[in-house]
PDB file of C-alpha atoms in Angstrom:
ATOM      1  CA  UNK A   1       3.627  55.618 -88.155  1.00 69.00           C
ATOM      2  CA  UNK A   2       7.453  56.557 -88.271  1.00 82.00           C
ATOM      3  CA  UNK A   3       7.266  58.700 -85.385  1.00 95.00           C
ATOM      4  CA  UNK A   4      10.018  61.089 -85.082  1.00 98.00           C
ATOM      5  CA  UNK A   5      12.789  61.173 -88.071  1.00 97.00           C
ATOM      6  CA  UNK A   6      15.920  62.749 -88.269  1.00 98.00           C
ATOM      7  CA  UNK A   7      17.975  63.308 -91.683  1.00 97.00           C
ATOM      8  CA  UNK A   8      21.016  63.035 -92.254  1.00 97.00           C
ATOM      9  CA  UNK A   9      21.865  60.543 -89.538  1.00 97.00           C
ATOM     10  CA  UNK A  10      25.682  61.314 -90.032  1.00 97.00           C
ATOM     11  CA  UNK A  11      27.632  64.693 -91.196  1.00 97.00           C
ATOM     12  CA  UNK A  12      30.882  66.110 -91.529  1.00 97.00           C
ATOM     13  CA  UNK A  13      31.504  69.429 -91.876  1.00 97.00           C
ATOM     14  CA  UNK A  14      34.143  71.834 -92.337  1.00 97.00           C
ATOM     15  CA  UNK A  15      34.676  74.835 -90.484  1.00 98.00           C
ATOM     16  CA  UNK A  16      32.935  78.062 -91.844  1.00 97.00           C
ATOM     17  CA  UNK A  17      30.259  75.647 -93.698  1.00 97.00           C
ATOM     18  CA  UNK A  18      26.415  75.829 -93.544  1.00 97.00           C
ATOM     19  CA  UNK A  19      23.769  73.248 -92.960  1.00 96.00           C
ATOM     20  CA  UNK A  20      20.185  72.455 -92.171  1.00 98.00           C
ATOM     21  CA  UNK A  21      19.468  69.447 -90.007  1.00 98.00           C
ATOM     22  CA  UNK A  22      15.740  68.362 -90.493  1.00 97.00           C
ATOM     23  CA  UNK A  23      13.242  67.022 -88.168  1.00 98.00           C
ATOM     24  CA  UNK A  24       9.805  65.479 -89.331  1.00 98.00           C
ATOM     25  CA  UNK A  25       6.909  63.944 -86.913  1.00 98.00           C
ATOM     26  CA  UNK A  26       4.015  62.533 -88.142  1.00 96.00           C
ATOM     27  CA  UNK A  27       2.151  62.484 -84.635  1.00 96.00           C
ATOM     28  CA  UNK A  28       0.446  65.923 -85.319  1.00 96.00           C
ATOM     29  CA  UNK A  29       2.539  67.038 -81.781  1.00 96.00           C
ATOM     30  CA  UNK A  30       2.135  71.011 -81.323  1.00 96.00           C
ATOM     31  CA  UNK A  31       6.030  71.310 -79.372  1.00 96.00           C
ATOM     32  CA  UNK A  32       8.787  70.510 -80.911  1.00 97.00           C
ATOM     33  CA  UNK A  33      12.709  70.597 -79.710  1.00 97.00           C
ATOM     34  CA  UNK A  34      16.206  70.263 -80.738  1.00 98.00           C
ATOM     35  CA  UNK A  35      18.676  69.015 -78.086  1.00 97.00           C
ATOM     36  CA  UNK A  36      22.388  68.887 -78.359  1.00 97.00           C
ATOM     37  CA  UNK A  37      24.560  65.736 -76.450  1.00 97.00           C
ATOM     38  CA  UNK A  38      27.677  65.781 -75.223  1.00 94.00           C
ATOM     39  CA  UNK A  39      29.724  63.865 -72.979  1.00 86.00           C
ATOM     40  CA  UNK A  40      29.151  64.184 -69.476  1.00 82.00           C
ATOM     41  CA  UNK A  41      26.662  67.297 -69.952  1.00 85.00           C
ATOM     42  CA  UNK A  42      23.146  65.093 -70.682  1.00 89.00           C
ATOM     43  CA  UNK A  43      20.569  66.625 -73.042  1.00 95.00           C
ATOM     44  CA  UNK A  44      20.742  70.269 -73.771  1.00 95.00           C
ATOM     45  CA  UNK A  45      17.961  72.349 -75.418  1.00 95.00           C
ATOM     46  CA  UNK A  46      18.889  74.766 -78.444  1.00 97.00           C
ATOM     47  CA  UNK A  47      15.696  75.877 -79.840  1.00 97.00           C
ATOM     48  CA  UNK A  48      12.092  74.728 -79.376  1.00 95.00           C
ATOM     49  CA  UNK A  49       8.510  75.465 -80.767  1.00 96.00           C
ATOM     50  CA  UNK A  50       5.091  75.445 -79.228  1.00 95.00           C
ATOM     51  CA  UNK A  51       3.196  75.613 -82.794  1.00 95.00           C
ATOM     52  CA  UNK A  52       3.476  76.239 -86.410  1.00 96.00           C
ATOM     53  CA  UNK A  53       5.696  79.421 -87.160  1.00 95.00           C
ATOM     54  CA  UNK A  54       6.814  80.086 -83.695  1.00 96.00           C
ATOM     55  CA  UNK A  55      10.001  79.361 -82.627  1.00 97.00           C
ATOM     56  CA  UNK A  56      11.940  80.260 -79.065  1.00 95.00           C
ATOM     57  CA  UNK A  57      15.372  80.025 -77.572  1.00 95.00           C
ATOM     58  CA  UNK A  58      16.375  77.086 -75.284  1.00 94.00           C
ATOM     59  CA  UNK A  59      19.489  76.814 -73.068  1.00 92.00           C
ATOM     60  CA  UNK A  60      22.614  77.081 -75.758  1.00 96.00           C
ATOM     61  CA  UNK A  61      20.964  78.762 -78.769  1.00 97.00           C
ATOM     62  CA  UNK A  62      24.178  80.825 -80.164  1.00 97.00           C
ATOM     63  CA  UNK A  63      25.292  80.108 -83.318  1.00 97.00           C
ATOM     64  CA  UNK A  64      21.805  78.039 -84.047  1.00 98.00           C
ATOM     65  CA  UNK A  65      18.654  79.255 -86.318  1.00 97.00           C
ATOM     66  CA  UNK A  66      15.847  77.339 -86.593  1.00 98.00           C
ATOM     67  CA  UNK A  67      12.039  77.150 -88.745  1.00 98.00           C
ATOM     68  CA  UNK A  68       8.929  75.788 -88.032  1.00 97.00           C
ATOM     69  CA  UNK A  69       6.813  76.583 -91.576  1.00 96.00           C
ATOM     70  CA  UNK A  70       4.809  73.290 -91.320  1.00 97.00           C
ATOM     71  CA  UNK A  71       3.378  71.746 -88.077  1.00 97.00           C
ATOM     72  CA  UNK A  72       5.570  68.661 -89.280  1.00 97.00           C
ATOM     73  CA  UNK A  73       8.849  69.667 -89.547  1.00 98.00           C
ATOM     74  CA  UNK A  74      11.616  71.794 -87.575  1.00 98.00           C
ATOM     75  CA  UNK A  75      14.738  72.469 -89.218  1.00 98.00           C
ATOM     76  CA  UNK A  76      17.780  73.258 -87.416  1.00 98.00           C
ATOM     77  CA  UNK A  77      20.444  75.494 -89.328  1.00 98.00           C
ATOM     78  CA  UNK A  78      24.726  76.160 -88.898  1.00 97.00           C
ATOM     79  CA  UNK A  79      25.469  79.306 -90.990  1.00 93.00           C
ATOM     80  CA  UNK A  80      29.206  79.158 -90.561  1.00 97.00           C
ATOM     81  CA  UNK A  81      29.886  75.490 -88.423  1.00 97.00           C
ATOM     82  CA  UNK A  82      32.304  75.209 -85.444  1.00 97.00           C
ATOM     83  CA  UNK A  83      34.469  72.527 -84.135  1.00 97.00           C
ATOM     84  CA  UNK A  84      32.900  73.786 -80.893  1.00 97.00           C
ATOM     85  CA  UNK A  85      29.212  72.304 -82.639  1.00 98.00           C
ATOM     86  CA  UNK A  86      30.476  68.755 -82.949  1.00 98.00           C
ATOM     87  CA  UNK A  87      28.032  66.521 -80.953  1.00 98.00           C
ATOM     88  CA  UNK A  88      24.967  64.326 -81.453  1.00 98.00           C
ATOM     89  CA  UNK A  89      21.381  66.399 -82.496  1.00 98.00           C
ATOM     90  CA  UNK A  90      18.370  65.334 -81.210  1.00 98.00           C
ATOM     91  CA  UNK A  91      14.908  66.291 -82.085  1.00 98.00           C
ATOM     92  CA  UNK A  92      11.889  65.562 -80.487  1.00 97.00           C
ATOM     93  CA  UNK A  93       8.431  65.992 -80.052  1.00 97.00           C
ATOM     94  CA  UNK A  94       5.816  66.161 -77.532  1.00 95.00           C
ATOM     95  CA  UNK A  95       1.923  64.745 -76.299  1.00 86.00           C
ATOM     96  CA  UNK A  96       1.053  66.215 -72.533  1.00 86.00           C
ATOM     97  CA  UNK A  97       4.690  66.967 -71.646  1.00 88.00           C
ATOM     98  CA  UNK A  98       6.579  63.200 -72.351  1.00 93.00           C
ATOM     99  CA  UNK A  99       9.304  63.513 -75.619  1.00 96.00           C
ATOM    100  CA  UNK A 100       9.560  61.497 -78.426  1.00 97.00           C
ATOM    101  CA  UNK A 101      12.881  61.461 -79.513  1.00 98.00           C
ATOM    102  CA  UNK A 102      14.429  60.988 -82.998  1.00 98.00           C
ATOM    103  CA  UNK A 103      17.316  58.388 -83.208  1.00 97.00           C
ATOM    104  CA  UNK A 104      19.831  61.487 -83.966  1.00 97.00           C
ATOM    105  CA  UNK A 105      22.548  63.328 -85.980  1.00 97.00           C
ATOM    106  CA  UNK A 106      26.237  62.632 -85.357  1.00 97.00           C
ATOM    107  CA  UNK A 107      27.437  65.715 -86.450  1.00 97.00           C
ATOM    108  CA  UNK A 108      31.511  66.695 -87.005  1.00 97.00           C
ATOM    109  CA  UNK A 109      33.121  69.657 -87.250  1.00 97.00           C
ATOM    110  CA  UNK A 110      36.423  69.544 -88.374  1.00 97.00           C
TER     111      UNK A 110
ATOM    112  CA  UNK B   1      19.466  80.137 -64.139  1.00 68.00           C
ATOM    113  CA  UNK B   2      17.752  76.221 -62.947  1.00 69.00           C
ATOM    114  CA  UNK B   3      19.830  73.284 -62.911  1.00 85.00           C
ATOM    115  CA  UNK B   4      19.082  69.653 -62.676  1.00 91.00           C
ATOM    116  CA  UNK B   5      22.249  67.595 -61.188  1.00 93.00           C
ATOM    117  CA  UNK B   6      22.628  63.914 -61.176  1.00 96.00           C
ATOM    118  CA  UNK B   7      24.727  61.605 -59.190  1.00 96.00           C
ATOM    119  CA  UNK B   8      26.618  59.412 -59.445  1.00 96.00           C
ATOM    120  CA  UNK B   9      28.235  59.876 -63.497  1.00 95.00           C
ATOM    121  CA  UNK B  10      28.731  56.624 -63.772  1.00 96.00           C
ATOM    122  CA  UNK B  11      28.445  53.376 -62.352  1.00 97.00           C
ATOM    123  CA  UNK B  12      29.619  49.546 -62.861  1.00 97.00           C
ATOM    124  CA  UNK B  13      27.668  46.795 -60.958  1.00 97.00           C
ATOM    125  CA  UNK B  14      27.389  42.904 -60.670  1.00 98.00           C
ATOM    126  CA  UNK B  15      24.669  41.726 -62.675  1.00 98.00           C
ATOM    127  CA  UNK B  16      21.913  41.165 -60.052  1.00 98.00           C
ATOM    128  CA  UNK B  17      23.127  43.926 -57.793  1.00 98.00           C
ATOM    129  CA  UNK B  18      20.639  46.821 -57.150  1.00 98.00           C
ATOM    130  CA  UNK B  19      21.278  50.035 -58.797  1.00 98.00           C
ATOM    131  CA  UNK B  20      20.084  53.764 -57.565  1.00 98.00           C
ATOM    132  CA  UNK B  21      20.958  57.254 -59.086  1.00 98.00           C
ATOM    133  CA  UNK B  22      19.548  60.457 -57.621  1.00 98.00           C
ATOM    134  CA  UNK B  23      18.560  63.648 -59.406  1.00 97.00           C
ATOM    135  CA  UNK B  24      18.730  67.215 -57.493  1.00 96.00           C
ATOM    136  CA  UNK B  25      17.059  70.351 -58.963  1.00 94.00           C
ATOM    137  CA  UNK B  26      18.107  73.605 -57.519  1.00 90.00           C
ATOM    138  CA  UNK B  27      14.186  74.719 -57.764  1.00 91.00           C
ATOM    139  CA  UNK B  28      11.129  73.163 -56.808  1.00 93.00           C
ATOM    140  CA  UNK B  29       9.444  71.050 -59.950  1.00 93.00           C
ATOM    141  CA  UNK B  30       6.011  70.496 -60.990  1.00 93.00           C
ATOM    142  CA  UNK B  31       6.648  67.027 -61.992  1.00 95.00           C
ATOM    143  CA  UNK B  32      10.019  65.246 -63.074  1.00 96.00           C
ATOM    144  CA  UNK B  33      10.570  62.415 -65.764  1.00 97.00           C
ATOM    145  CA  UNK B  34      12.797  59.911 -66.171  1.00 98.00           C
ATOM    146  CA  UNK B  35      14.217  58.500 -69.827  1.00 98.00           C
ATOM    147  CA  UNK B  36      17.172  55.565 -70.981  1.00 98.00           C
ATOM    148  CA  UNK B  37      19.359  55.645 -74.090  1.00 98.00           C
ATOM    149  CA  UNK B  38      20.563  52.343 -74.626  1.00 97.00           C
ATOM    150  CA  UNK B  39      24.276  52.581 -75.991  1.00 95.00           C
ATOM    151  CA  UNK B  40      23.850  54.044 -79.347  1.00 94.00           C
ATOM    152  CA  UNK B  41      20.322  54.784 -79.191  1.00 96.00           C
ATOM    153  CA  UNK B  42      17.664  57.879 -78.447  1.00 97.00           C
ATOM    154  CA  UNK B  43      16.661  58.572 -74.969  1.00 97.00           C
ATOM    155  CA  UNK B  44      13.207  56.723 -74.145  1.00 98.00           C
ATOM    156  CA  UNK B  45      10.407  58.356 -71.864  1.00 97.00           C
ATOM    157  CA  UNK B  46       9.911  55.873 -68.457  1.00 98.00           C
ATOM    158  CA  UNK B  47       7.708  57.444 -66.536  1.00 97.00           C
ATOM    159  CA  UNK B  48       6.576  60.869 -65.104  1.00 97.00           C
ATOM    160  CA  UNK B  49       6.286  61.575 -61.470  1.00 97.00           C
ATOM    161  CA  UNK B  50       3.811  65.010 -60.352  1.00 97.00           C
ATOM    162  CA  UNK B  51       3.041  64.670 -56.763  1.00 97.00           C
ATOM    163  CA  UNK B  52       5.418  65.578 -53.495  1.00 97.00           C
ATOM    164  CA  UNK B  53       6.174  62.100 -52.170  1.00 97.00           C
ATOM    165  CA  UNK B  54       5.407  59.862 -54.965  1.00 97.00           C
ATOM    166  CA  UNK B  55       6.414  56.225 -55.839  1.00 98.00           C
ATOM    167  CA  UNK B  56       5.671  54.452 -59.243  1.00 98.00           C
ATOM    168  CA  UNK B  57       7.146  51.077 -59.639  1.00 98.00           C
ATOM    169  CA  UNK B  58       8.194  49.602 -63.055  1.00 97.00           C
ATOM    170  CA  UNK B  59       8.829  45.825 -62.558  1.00 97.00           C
ATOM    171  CA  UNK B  60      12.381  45.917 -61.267  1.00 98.00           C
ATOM    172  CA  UNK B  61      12.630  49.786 -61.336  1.00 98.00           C
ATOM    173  CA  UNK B  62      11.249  52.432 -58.643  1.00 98.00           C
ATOM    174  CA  UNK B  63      10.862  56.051 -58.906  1.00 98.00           C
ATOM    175  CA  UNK B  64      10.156  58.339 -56.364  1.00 98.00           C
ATOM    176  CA  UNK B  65       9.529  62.189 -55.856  1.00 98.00           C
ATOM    177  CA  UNK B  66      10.494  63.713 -52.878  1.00 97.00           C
ATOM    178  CA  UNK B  67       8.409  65.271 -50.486  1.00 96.00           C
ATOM    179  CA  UNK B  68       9.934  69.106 -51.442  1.00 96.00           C
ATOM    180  CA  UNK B  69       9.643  68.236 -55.046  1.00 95.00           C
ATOM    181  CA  UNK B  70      13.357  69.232 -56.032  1.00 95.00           C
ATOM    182  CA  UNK B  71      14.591  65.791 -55.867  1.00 96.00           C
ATOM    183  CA  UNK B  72      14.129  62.268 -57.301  1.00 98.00           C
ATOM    184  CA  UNK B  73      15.909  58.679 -57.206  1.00 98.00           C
ATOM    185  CA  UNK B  74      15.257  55.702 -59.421  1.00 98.00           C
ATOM    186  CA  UNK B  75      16.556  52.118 -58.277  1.00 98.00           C
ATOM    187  CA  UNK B  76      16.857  49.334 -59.911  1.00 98.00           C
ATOM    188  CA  UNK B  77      16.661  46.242 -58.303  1.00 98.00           C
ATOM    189  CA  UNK B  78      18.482  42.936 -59.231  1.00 98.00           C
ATOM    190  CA  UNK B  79      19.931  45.043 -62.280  1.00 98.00           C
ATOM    191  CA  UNK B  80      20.495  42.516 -65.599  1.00 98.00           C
ATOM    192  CA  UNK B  81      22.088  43.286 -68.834  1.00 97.00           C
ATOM    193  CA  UNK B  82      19.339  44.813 -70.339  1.00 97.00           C
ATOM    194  CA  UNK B  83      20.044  47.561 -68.085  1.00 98.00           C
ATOM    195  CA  UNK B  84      22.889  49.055 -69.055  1.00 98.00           C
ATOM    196  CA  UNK B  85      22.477  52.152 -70.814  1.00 97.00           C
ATOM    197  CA  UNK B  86      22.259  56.189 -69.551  1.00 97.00           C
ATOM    198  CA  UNK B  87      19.517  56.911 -67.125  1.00 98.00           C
ATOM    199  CA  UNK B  88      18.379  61.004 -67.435  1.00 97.00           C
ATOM    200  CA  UNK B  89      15.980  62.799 -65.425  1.00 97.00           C
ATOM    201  CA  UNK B  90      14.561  66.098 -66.533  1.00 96.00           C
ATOM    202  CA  UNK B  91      12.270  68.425 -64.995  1.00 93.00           C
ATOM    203  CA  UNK B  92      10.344  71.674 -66.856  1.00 91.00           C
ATOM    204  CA  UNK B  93      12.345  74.961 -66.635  1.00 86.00           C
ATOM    205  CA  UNK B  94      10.502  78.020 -66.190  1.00 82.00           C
ATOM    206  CA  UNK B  95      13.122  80.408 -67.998  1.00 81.00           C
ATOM    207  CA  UNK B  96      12.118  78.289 -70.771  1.00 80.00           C
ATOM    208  CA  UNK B  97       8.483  78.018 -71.011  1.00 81.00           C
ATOM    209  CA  UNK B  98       8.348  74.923 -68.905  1.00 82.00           C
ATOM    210  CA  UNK B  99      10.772  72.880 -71.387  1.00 85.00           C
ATOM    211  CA  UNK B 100      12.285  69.738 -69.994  1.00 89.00           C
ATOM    212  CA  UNK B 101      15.872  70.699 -68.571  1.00 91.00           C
ATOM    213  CA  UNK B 102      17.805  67.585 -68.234  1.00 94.00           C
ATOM    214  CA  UNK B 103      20.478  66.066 -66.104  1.00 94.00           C
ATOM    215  CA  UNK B 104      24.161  64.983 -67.005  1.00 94.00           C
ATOM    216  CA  UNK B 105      22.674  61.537 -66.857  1.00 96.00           C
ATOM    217  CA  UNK B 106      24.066  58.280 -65.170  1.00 97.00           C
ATOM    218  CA  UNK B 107      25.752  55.637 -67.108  1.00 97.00           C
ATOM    219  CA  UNK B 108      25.256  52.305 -66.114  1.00 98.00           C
ATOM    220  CA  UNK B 109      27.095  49.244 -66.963  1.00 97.00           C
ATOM    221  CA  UNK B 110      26.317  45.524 -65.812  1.00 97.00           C
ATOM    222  CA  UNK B 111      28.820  42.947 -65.713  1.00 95.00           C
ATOM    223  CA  UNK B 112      27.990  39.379 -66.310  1.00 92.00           C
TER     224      UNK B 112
END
């Protein structure tokens, strides 16, 4: 039972690029979440999902897309990456309201 | 839109000093958790607190809601290394279908 699992754990980007961060829970949780962390700002929600193929906007959701096609997974997606997106991803999952968190993406915009 | 404010940022403390950091929310919440990151880690659920008024106690560590429901403390009593690390509390939001909103978080550090 891994839980909740976050690839890649580490990513640089350049400006303009594209990439998909992927979540994957094997806990059969309906919700799922991506957070963004910066310094001195906590936990901040993107996107979330309350069930397979439904997706809804969280606190900072421009410049974010997301995709819930399995129950399983939640893939977070840069089209065109800004410095302004460098920070650490987390995705988590839920049972009765209390996260499970996955151990992150350091992500770098340069 | 609602906000969930925590104070103090950071703090530094004597190992075996007590510890408390106090979350505000700017609306009244239906319940309000707590979670640590150690240094480098993922933030960890603690506990959840639902009714106006109550205390849970976790070993060394106390929560409490407060009796209007928009605010919460957790102390720490006697804090040891195994402390230090970010403490967050997060209540649901309802401009976003009850998700957990979190605070800035407070950082604590123990020195030995």
């Amino acid at each position: 039972n891994a839980g909740v699992t976050q690839t890649p754990k580490f990513r640089v980007l350049k400006t303009g690029q594209s990439m998909t961060l992927l979540c994957a829970q094997d806990m059969n949780h309906e919700y799922m979440y991506w957070y963004r962390q910066d310094p001195g700002m906590g936990l901040r929600l993107i996107h979330y999902s309350v069930g397979e193929g439904t997706t809804a906007k969280g606190e900072v959701p421009d410049g974010y897309n997301v995709s819930r096609l399995k129950k399983q997974n939640f893939l977070l997606g840069l089209e065109s990456a800004a410095p302004s997106q460098t920070s650490v991803y987390f995705c988590a999952s839920s049972l009765s309201g209390k996260l499970f968190f996955g151990s992150g993406t350091q992500l770098s915009v340069l | 839109g609602q906000q969930v404010m925590q104070i103090p940022q950071y703090q530094h403390v004597q190992e075996g000093e007590d510890f408390t950091t106090y979350c505000n929310s700017s609306t009244t919440l239906s319940n309000i958790q707590w979670y640590k990151q150690r240094p480098g880690g993922h933030p960890v659920f603690l506990i959840q607190l639902v009714k106006s008024g109550e205390v849970k106690k976790q070993k060394r560590l106390t929560f409490q809601f407060g009796e209007a429901k928009k605010n919460s403390s957790l102390h720490i009593t006697a804090t040891q290394t195994t402390d230090v690390g970010t403490y967050f509390c997060a209540g649901p939001s309802m401009e976003y279908g009850n998700k957990l909103v979190f605070g800035a978080g407070t950082i604590l550090r123990v020195k030995s």
